């Protein structure tokens, strides 16, 4: 048994899950910014001139400190309305057993090539196929395209019937996202490897392939790069290779992945699913060391010397190890117990989120949106009365459109079901409940303590369902619970409830978070205490911006204080 109070609670939580034959995964999306976050890319937009370099620097730090066999890929991310290209993510991939992702080494190729393209063809079993690509923004830049597919264990290239040259589209991004697919014959295979040489680096954009073909191509590219001479035939050396493209599904169940994604104002880290809190805590500690080494941090400094979160959140996610073993699908009463408990305790909604709270924030409570209490209560009761079975679709379709912001946005909610079983949303069938009212904090141990709190509540509700009717908080929701006194009193009720259930979380670490969140501004000798409280700033407008379309403008001229 561990002597650390947090680890002791974590062990009891895992014992509770094991007793109920449940494996509940914990996901995280901590966010980071540079020490000097200048420019729109570090305030409102997702993309900008420096963000990609920071992402690559963080990937390199993680590879050096913790993931020596990980390979980084520039991957197309999500597409958003008003944005020309998908947002990118630098995704680190590694084998869980510690072996290298691919076994590239000196090749037995017969020739001694001085050109990557010539070296690669025999490794793929091909004789020809390269097309010269013309970049309309820089016609002298070297860009080459190889139509390429993988079938029955062999690589296939075909003539696209476009002549020896093709012209890339006049848009931003790597060549692999700018191919003129609209000009290809109807029966052409629309897959290709692209090669760009920039600053003595080979940028390779891999086509979408199944896992065996993907690994074979990855290995061949690495071998070909190691065989190439220096650009001007001087000292023999291999090029630095940057991989990009589409990652296949892990059909062999061998990989772990971590993504460093471009998000409005921040770099967002998508952690691998953690089966225990200890694993999640270790990831945050690893990130704290790696970000410090490359000039990133999980907080911003205000003009008066204070500290704020990054503004990008630190969302937590509950899920399962696989879709077949996801414990949430067959336990709708557990899901509604979680939702009821959070509705009863506004401290869980407001105490650990960002500076911006309330109905127009990025994570409004269900009772701050357009949904009526009656509709929520009836929906929860319907799910609680379902017979045994897998109810993933019913849970999603019953709750997803009730948990929204005031404008009906199903993603912008305190507890979002967009990634639970949303068949109409790309990537929305992953069995995840996303808790968005969690912000990044200056210390990794604070963020991991909050995750332990979330996990402790989940274990307590698994053992004893919470079926109390929803509370109509009325004006108290934005009066009493926007004040530190009301929040602390409610949070103490949560800690007492967990203590009674056998999960005694140490209050001291949460006191540090509360003092950071609602600092004491004045304490007089006569006993007067003034603390910063929370405020629900009115939403003025939403405005699409280049590089990001989710910027929200609010009236921040009002500050709320608590006088005690």
Short mmCIF file of C-alpha atoms in Angstrom, two decimals, residues 16-367:
data_model
loop_
_atom_site.label_atom_id
_atom_site.label_comp_id
_atom_site.label_asym_id
_atom_site.label_seq_id
_atom_site.Cartn_x
_atom_site.Cartn_y
_atom_site.Cartn_z
CA UNK A 16 -13.53 -0.67 -6.62
CA UNK A 17 -13.46 -0.86 -10.41
CA UNK A 18 -11.93 -4.36 -10.26
CA UNK A 19 -14.65 -5.53 -7.87
CA UNK A 20 -17.27 -4.47 -10.43
CA UNK A 21 -15.24 -5.91 -13.34
CA UNK A 22 -14.87 -2.46 -14.89
CA UNK A 23 -11.94 -0.91 -16.74
CA UNK A 24 -12.59 2.83 -17.08
CA UNK A 25 -10.00 4.65 -19.14
CA UNK A 26 -9.00 8.22 -18.38
CA UNK A 27 -8.07 10.53 -21.23
CA UNK A 28 -6.64 14.03 -21.08
CA UNK A 29 -6.21 17.08 -23.29
CA UNK A 30 -3.84 19.43 -21.43
CA UNK A 31 -2.88 22.62 -23.28
CA UNK A 32 0.32 24.65 -23.40
CA UNK A 33 1.54 28.03 -24.65
CA UNK A 34 5.00 29.62 -25.06
CA UNK A 35 6.52 31.65 -22.26
CA UNK A 36 5.90 34.74 -24.37
CA UNK A 37 2.65 33.98 -26.24
CA UNK A 38 2.52 36.74 -28.83
CA UNK A 39 0.25 36.83 -31.87
CA UNK A 40 -3.26 35.70 -32.72
CA UNK A 41 -2.20 32.04 -32.82
CA UNK A 42 -1.71 32.19 -29.03
CA UNK A 43 -4.98 33.95 -28.29
CA UNK A 44 -7.80 33.28 -30.77
CA UNK A 45 -6.68 31.37 -33.88
CA UNK A 46 -5.66 27.74 -34.31
CA UNK A 47 -2.87 28.24 -36.85
CA UNK A 48 -0.01 30.71 -37.12
CA UNK A 49 3.63 31.25 -38.07
CA UNK A 50 5.35 29.80 -34.97
CA UNK A 51 3.00 27.11 -33.68
CA UNK A 52 4.26 24.24 -35.86
CA UNK A 53 7.87 24.85 -34.81
CA UNK A 54 6.83 24.73 -31.14
CA UNK A 55 4.99 21.46 -31.78
CA UNK A 56 8.03 19.87 -33.40
CA UNK A 57 10.22 21.10 -30.52
CA UNK A 58 7.90 19.48 -27.98
CA UNK A 59 7.84 16.25 -30.00
CA UNK A 60 11.65 16.23 -30.03
CA UNK A 61 11.79 16.82 -26.26
CA UNK A 62 9.39 13.93 -25.64
CA UNK A 63 11.41 11.65 -27.92
CA UNK A 64 14.65 12.58 -26.17
CA UNK A 65 13.34 12.34 -22.60
CA UNK A 66 10.73 9.59 -22.64
CA UNK A 67 9.92 8.11 -26.08
CA UNK A 68 13.20 7.16 -27.81
CA UNK A 69 11.51 4.88 -30.37
CA UNK A 70 8.59 7.19 -31.22
CA UNK A 71 8.25 8.51 -34.78
CA UNK A 72 6.59 11.87 -35.37
CA UNK A 73 4.07 12.42 -38.19
CA UNK A 74 2.51 15.61 -39.49
CA UNK A 75 -1.13 14.50 -39.77
CA UNK A 76 -4.16 16.29 -41.19
CA UNK A 77 -6.49 16.99 -38.29
CA UNK A 78 -10.08 18.18 -38.02
CA UNK A 79 -11.72 20.41 -40.61
CA UNK A 80 -13.77 23.37 -39.41
CA UNK A 81 -16.19 25.68 -41.24
CA UNK A 82 -14.46 28.77 -42.58
CA UNK A 83 -11.01 27.15 -42.56
CA UNK A 84 -9.43 26.26 -45.92
CA UNK A 85 -7.39 23.27 -44.78
CA UNK A 86 -7.68 20.76 -41.95
CA UNK A 87 -5.84 21.69 -38.79
CA UNK A 88 -2.66 19.71 -38.28
CA UNK A 89 -1.46 17.49 -35.46
CA UNK A 90 2.08 16.23 -34.85
CA UNK A 91 1.40 12.65 -33.81
CA UNK A 92 3.99 10.53 -32.02
CA UNK A 93 3.60 6.78 -32.65
CA UNK A 94 5.52 4.00 -30.90
CA UNK A 95 5.24 0.29 -30.22
CA UNK A 96 3.99 -0.47 -26.73
CA UNK A 97 6.50 -3.32 -26.32
CA UNK A 98 9.44 -0.89 -26.67
CA UNK A 99 10.66 -2.14 -30.06
CA UNK A 100 11.29 0.32 -32.92
CA UNK A 101 8.28 1.15 -35.08
CA UNK A 102 10.15 -0.02 -38.17
CA UNK A 103 13.46 -1.82 -38.68
CA UNK A 104 15.19 0.50 -41.14
CA UNK A 105 18.88 -0.26 -41.62
CA UNK A 106 21.50 -0.39 -44.39
CA UNK A 107 19.82 -1.82 -47.50
CA UNK A 108 21.21 -4.43 -49.88
CA UNK A 109 20.19 -2.32 -52.87
CA UNK A 110 22.53 -2.97 -55.81
CA UNK A 111 23.12 0.66 -56.76
CA UNK A 112 24.71 3.52 -54.86
CA UNK A 113 22.09 6.18 -55.55
CA UNK A 114 22.53 9.88 -54.96
CA UNK A 115 18.82 10.60 -55.23
CA UNK A 116 16.09 9.54 -52.82
CA UNK A 117 13.62 8.84 -55.62
CA UNK A 118 15.99 6.46 -57.39
CA UNK A 119 16.79 4.70 -54.12
CA UNK A 120 13.15 4.17 -53.19
CA UNK A 121 11.80 2.58 -56.39
CA UNK A 122 13.66 -0.78 -56.16
CA UNK A 123 12.82 -0.99 -52.46
CA UNK A 124 9.13 -0.81 -53.45
CA UNK A 125 9.55 -3.27 -56.31
CA UNK A 126 8.87 -0.57 -58.91
CA UNK A 127 10.81 0.63 -61.95
CA UNK A 128 9.22 4.03 -62.59
CA UNK A 129 6.26 6.24 -61.79
CA UNK A 130 7.57 9.57 -60.46
CA UNK A 131 5.83 12.75 -61.61
CA UNK A 132 7.27 16.24 -61.30
CA UNK A 133 4.91 18.52 -59.37
CA UNK A 134 4.93 22.26 -60.00
CA UNK A 135 4.21 24.47 -57.02
CA UNK A 136 2.49 27.62 -58.34
CA UNK A 137 3.91 29.59 -55.40
CA UNK A 138 7.53 28.49 -56.08
CA UNK A 139 8.05 26.81 -59.45
CA UNK A 140 11.75 26.13 -58.78
CA UNK A 141 11.10 24.10 -55.64
CA UNK A 142 11.59 20.34 -55.94
CA UNK A 143 8.34 18.42 -55.44
CA UNK A 144 7.77 14.89 -56.73
CA UNK A 145 4.71 12.61 -56.71
CA UNK A 146 4.56 8.81 -56.93
CA UNK A 147 1.05 7.37 -57.48
CA UNK A 148 1.15 4.49 -55.01
CA UNK A 149 -1.11 1.84 -53.51
CA UNK A 150 -0.53 -1.42 -51.66
CA UNK A 151 -2.43 -4.60 -52.48
CA UNK A 152 -1.84 -8.29 -51.73
CA UNK A 153 1.51 -7.52 -50.13
CA UNK A 154 2.91 -5.56 -53.09
CA UNK A 155 3.13 -1.90 -54.06
CA UNK A 156 1.35 -0.69 -57.18
CA UNK A 157 1.92 2.47 -59.20
CA UNK A 158 -0.18 3.57 -62.16
CA UNK A 159 -0.17 6.24 -64.82
CA UNK A 160 -2.44 9.12 -63.84
CA UNK A 161 -2.54 10.22 -67.49
CA UNK A 162 -1.58 13.79 -66.60
CA UNK A 163 1.69 13.88 -68.51
CA UNK A 164 5.15 14.18 -66.91
CA UNK A 165 4.14 17.17 -64.75
CA UNK A 166 1.20 18.18 -62.60
CA UNK A 167 0.40 21.47 -60.88
CA UNK A 168 -0.36 21.62 -57.16
CA UNK A 169 -3.44 23.45 -55.97
CA UNK A 170 -3.06 27.10 -55.00
CA UNK A 171 -3.58 26.62 -51.28
CA UNK A 172 -1.54 26.23 -48.10
CA UNK A 173 -0.17 23.03 -46.65
CA UNK A 174 2.08 20.13 -47.67
CA UNK A 175 2.05 18.85 -51.26
CA UNK A 176 0.18 15.73 -50.21
CA UNK A 177 -2.87 17.87 -49.44
CA UNK A 178 -2.59 19.91 -52.65
CA UNK A 179 -2.73 17.21 -55.32
CA UNK A 180 -5.19 17.95 -58.19
CA UNK A 181 -7.33 14.85 -57.57
CA UNK A 182 -10.18 16.47 -59.51
CA UNK A 183 -8.15 16.14 -62.74
CA UNK A 184 -7.61 12.36 -62.43
CA UNK A 185 -9.51 9.81 -64.52
CA UNK A 186 -12.58 8.44 -62.78
CA UNK A 187 -11.05 4.97 -62.32
CA UNK A 188 -7.66 6.16 -61.01
CA UNK A 189 -6.37 5.14 -57.60
CA UNK A 190 -6.30 8.40 -55.66
CA UNK A 191 -3.30 7.62 -53.49
CA UNK A 192 0.23 8.93 -53.81
CA UNK A 193 3.52 9.47 -52.01
CA UNK A 194 4.83 13.04 -52.27
CA UNK A 195 8.41 14.15 -51.69
CA UNK A 196 9.55 17.70 -50.97
CA UNK A 197 13.09 18.86 -50.23
CA UNK A 198 13.15 21.84 -47.88
CA UNK A 199 16.23 23.10 -46.03
CA UNK A 200 18.06 19.78 -46.55
CA UNK A 201 15.08 17.91 -45.07
CA UNK A 202 13.00 15.34 -46.91
CA UNK A 203 9.31 15.92 -46.27
CA UNK A 204 7.45 12.73 -47.15
CA UNK A 205 3.65 12.67 -47.27
CA UNK A 206 2.42 9.06 -47.07
CA UNK A 207 -0.89 8.02 -48.66
CA UNK A 208 -3.71 6.36 -46.69
CA UNK A 209 -2.84 2.64 -46.50
CA UNK A 210 -3.69 -0.25 -44.25
CA UNK A 211 -1.21 -0.95 -41.46
CA UNK A 212 0.99 -3.59 -43.23
CA UNK A 213 1.45 -1.44 -46.34
CA UNK A 214 1.98 1.66 -44.25
CA UNK A 215 4.77 0.04 -42.22
CA UNK A 216 6.41 -1.39 -45.34
CA UNK A 217 6.39 2.05 -47.02
CA UNK A 218 7.67 3.73 -43.87
CA UNK A 219 10.56 1.31 -43.65
CA UNK A 220 11.41 1.67 -47.34
CA UNK A 221 11.43 5.46 -47.11
CA UNK A 222 13.77 5.41 -44.12
CA UNK A 223 16.17 3.01 -45.88
CA UNK A 224 16.13 5.10 -49.08
CA UNK A 225 16.89 8.28 -47.15
CA UNK A 226 19.83 6.61 -45.39
CA UNK A 227 21.35 5.70 -48.78
CA UNK A 228 21.31 9.19 -50.25
CA UNK A 229 24.38 11.40 -50.65
CA UNK A 230 24.54 15.02 -49.57
CA UNK A 231 22.75 17.37 -52.00
CA UNK A 232 25.97 18.53 -53.68
CA UNK A 233 27.88 15.26 -53.60
CA UNK A 234 30.24 16.34 -50.82
CA UNK A 235 30.30 14.48 -47.52
CA UNK A 236 28.10 11.39 -47.58
CA UNK A 237 25.24 11.54 -45.07
CA UNK A 238 21.52 10.79 -44.81
CA UNK A 239 18.82 13.41 -45.02
CA UNK A 240 16.73 14.37 -42.02
CA UNK A 241 13.32 12.90 -42.79
CA UNK A 242 10.00 14.47 -41.82
CA UNK A 243 7.06 12.09 -42.15
CA UNK A 244 3.54 13.30 -42.85
CA UNK A 245 0.27 11.80 -44.01
CA UNK A 246 -2.56 9.59 -42.86
CA UNK A 247 -2.03 7.13 -40.00
CA UNK A 248 -3.87 3.82 -40.42
CA UNK A 249 -5.87 2.04 -37.77
CA UNK A 250 -3.87 -0.11 -35.39
CA UNK A 251 -5.27 -3.45 -36.57
CA UNK A 252 -2.38 -5.33 -34.96
CA UNK A 253 -3.02 -3.67 -31.58
CA UNK A 254 0.63 -2.74 -31.13
CA UNK A 255 0.82 1.08 -31.05
CA UNK A 256 0.43 3.93 -28.62
CA UNK A 257 -0.10 7.48 -29.89
CA UNK A 258 0.20 10.99 -28.53
CA UNK A 259 -0.89 13.99 -30.62
CA UNK A 260 0.25 17.62 -30.37
CA UNK A 261 -2.61 19.43 -32.07
CA UNK A 262 -3.16 23.01 -33.22
CA UNK A 263 -6.12 24.48 -31.35
CA UNK A 264 -7.28 28.09 -30.94
CA UNK A 265 -4.72 29.92 -28.81
CA UNK A 266 -2.86 26.80 -27.63
CA UNK A 267 -1.12 23.54 -28.39
CA UNK A 268 -3.41 20.74 -27.24
CA UNK A 269 -1.96 17.38 -26.19
CA UNK A 270 -4.15 14.33 -26.82
CA UNK A 271 -2.82 11.76 -24.36
CA UNK A 272 -3.06 8.00 -24.88
CA UNK A 273 -5.97 6.48 -22.91
CA UNK A 274 -4.81 5.66 -19.39
CA UNK A 275 -6.18 2.62 -17.58
CA UNK A 276 -5.14 3.95 -14.15
CA UNK A 277 -4.76 7.36 -12.54
CA UNK A 278 -1.08 6.64 -11.84
CA UNK A 279 -0.47 6.35 -15.58
CA UNK A 280 -2.23 9.67 -16.18
CA UNK A 281 -0.21 11.36 -13.41
CA UNK A 282 3.04 10.09 -14.94
CA UNK A 283 2.09 11.51 -18.36
CA UNK A 284 1.43 14.95 -16.90
CA UNK A 285 4.78 14.87 -15.09
CA UNK A 286 6.48 13.85 -18.35
CA UNK A 287 4.80 16.72 -20.19
CA UNK A 288 5.80 19.18 -17.48
CA UNK A 289 9.47 18.26 -17.95
CA UNK A 290 9.32 18.21 -21.75
CA UNK A 291 7.48 21.52 -22.08
CA UNK A 292 9.93 23.20 -19.69
CA UNK A 293 12.80 22.02 -21.89
CA UNK A 294 11.35 23.65 -25.03
CA UNK A 295 9.94 26.90 -23.62
CA UNK A 296 6.27 25.94 -23.18
CA UNK A 297 4.11 26.07 -20.06
CA UNK A 298 0.56 25.35 -18.89
CA UNK A 299 -0.32 28.90 -17.82
CA UNK A 300 -0.24 32.52 -18.94
CA UNK A 301 1.05 35.51 -17.02
CA UNK A 302 -1.22 38.54 -16.70
CA UNK A 303 -0.13 42.16 -17.01
CA UNK A 304 -0.17 42.59 -13.22
CA UNK A 305 2.09 39.57 -12.66
CA UNK A 306 -0.69 37.10 -11.87
CA UNK A 307 -1.35 33.74 -13.49
CA UNK A 308 -4.17 32.31 -15.57
CA UNK A 309 -4.72 29.00 -17.30
CA UNK A 310 -3.89 28.76 -20.97
CA UNK A 311 -7.52 29.35 -21.94
CA UNK A 312 -7.52 26.14 -23.94
CA UNK A 313 -8.68 23.84 -21.17
CA UNK A 314 -7.46 20.50 -19.85
CA UNK A 315 -10.45 18.36 -20.71
CA UNK A 316 -10.86 14.93 -19.11
CA UNK A 317 -12.46 11.95 -20.83
CA UNK A 318 -14.02 8.72 -19.54
CA UNK A 319 -14.08 5.72 -21.87
CA UNK A 320 -13.17 2.07 -22.23
CA UNK A 321 -10.12 0.11 -23.43
CA UNK A 322 -12.03 -1.04 -26.55
CA UNK A 323 -15.50 -0.49 -27.95
CA UNK A 324 -16.38 -4.10 -27.12
CA UNK A 325 -15.37 -3.67 -23.47
CA UNK A 326 -16.52 -0.09 -22.86
CA UNK A 327 -18.23 -0.17 -19.44
CA UNK A 328 -20.36 2.92 -20.13
CA UNK A 329 -22.34 1.29 -22.95
CA UNK A 330 -23.98 -1.28 -20.67
CA UNK A 331 -24.41 0.94 -17.59
CA UNK A 332 -26.73 3.85 -18.51
CA UNK A 333 -27.64 4.28 -14.83
CA UNK A 334 -23.96 4.90 -14.05
CA UNK A 335 -23.86 7.54 -16.78
CA UNK A 336 -26.93 9.35 -15.44
CA UNK A 337 -25.59 9.10 -11.87
CA UNK A 338 -22.53 11.01 -13.00
CA UNK A 339 -24.66 13.65 -14.70
CA UNK A 340 -26.99 14.02 -11.70
CA UNK A 341 -24.08 14.31 -9.27
CA UNK A 342 -22.42 17.07 -11.28
CA UNK A 343 -25.74 18.92 -11.54
CA UNK A 344 -26.15 18.77 -7.76
CA UNK A 345 -22.65 20.16 -7.12
CA UNK A 346 -21.88 23.39 -9.01
CA UNK A 347 -18.40 23.41 -7.45
CA UNK A 348 -17.47 20.65 -9.90
CA UNK A 349 -18.57 22.92 -12.77
CA UNK A 350 -16.94 26.17 -11.65
CA UNK A 351 -14.03 25.48 -9.32
CA UNK A 352 -11.58 23.94 -11.80
CA UNK A 353 -12.55 25.57 -15.09
CA UNK A 354 -11.25 28.70 -16.80
CA UNK A 355 -11.75 32.35 -16.01
CA UNK A 356 -14.76 32.49 -18.32
CA UNK A 357 -17.82 30.68 -16.86
CA UNK A 358 -21.58 30.66 -17.25
CA UNK A 359 -24.10 30.18 -20.02
CA UNK A 360 -21.98 31.61 -22.85
CA UNK A 361 -18.69 29.98 -21.82
CA UNK A 362 -16.93 27.08 -23.53
CA UNK A 363 -18.37 24.59 -21.01
CA UNK A 364 -21.88 25.58 -19.82
CA UNK A 365 -23.80 23.27 -17.51
CA UNK A 366 -26.91 21.54 -18.93
CA UNK A 367 -29.09 23.82 -16.77
#
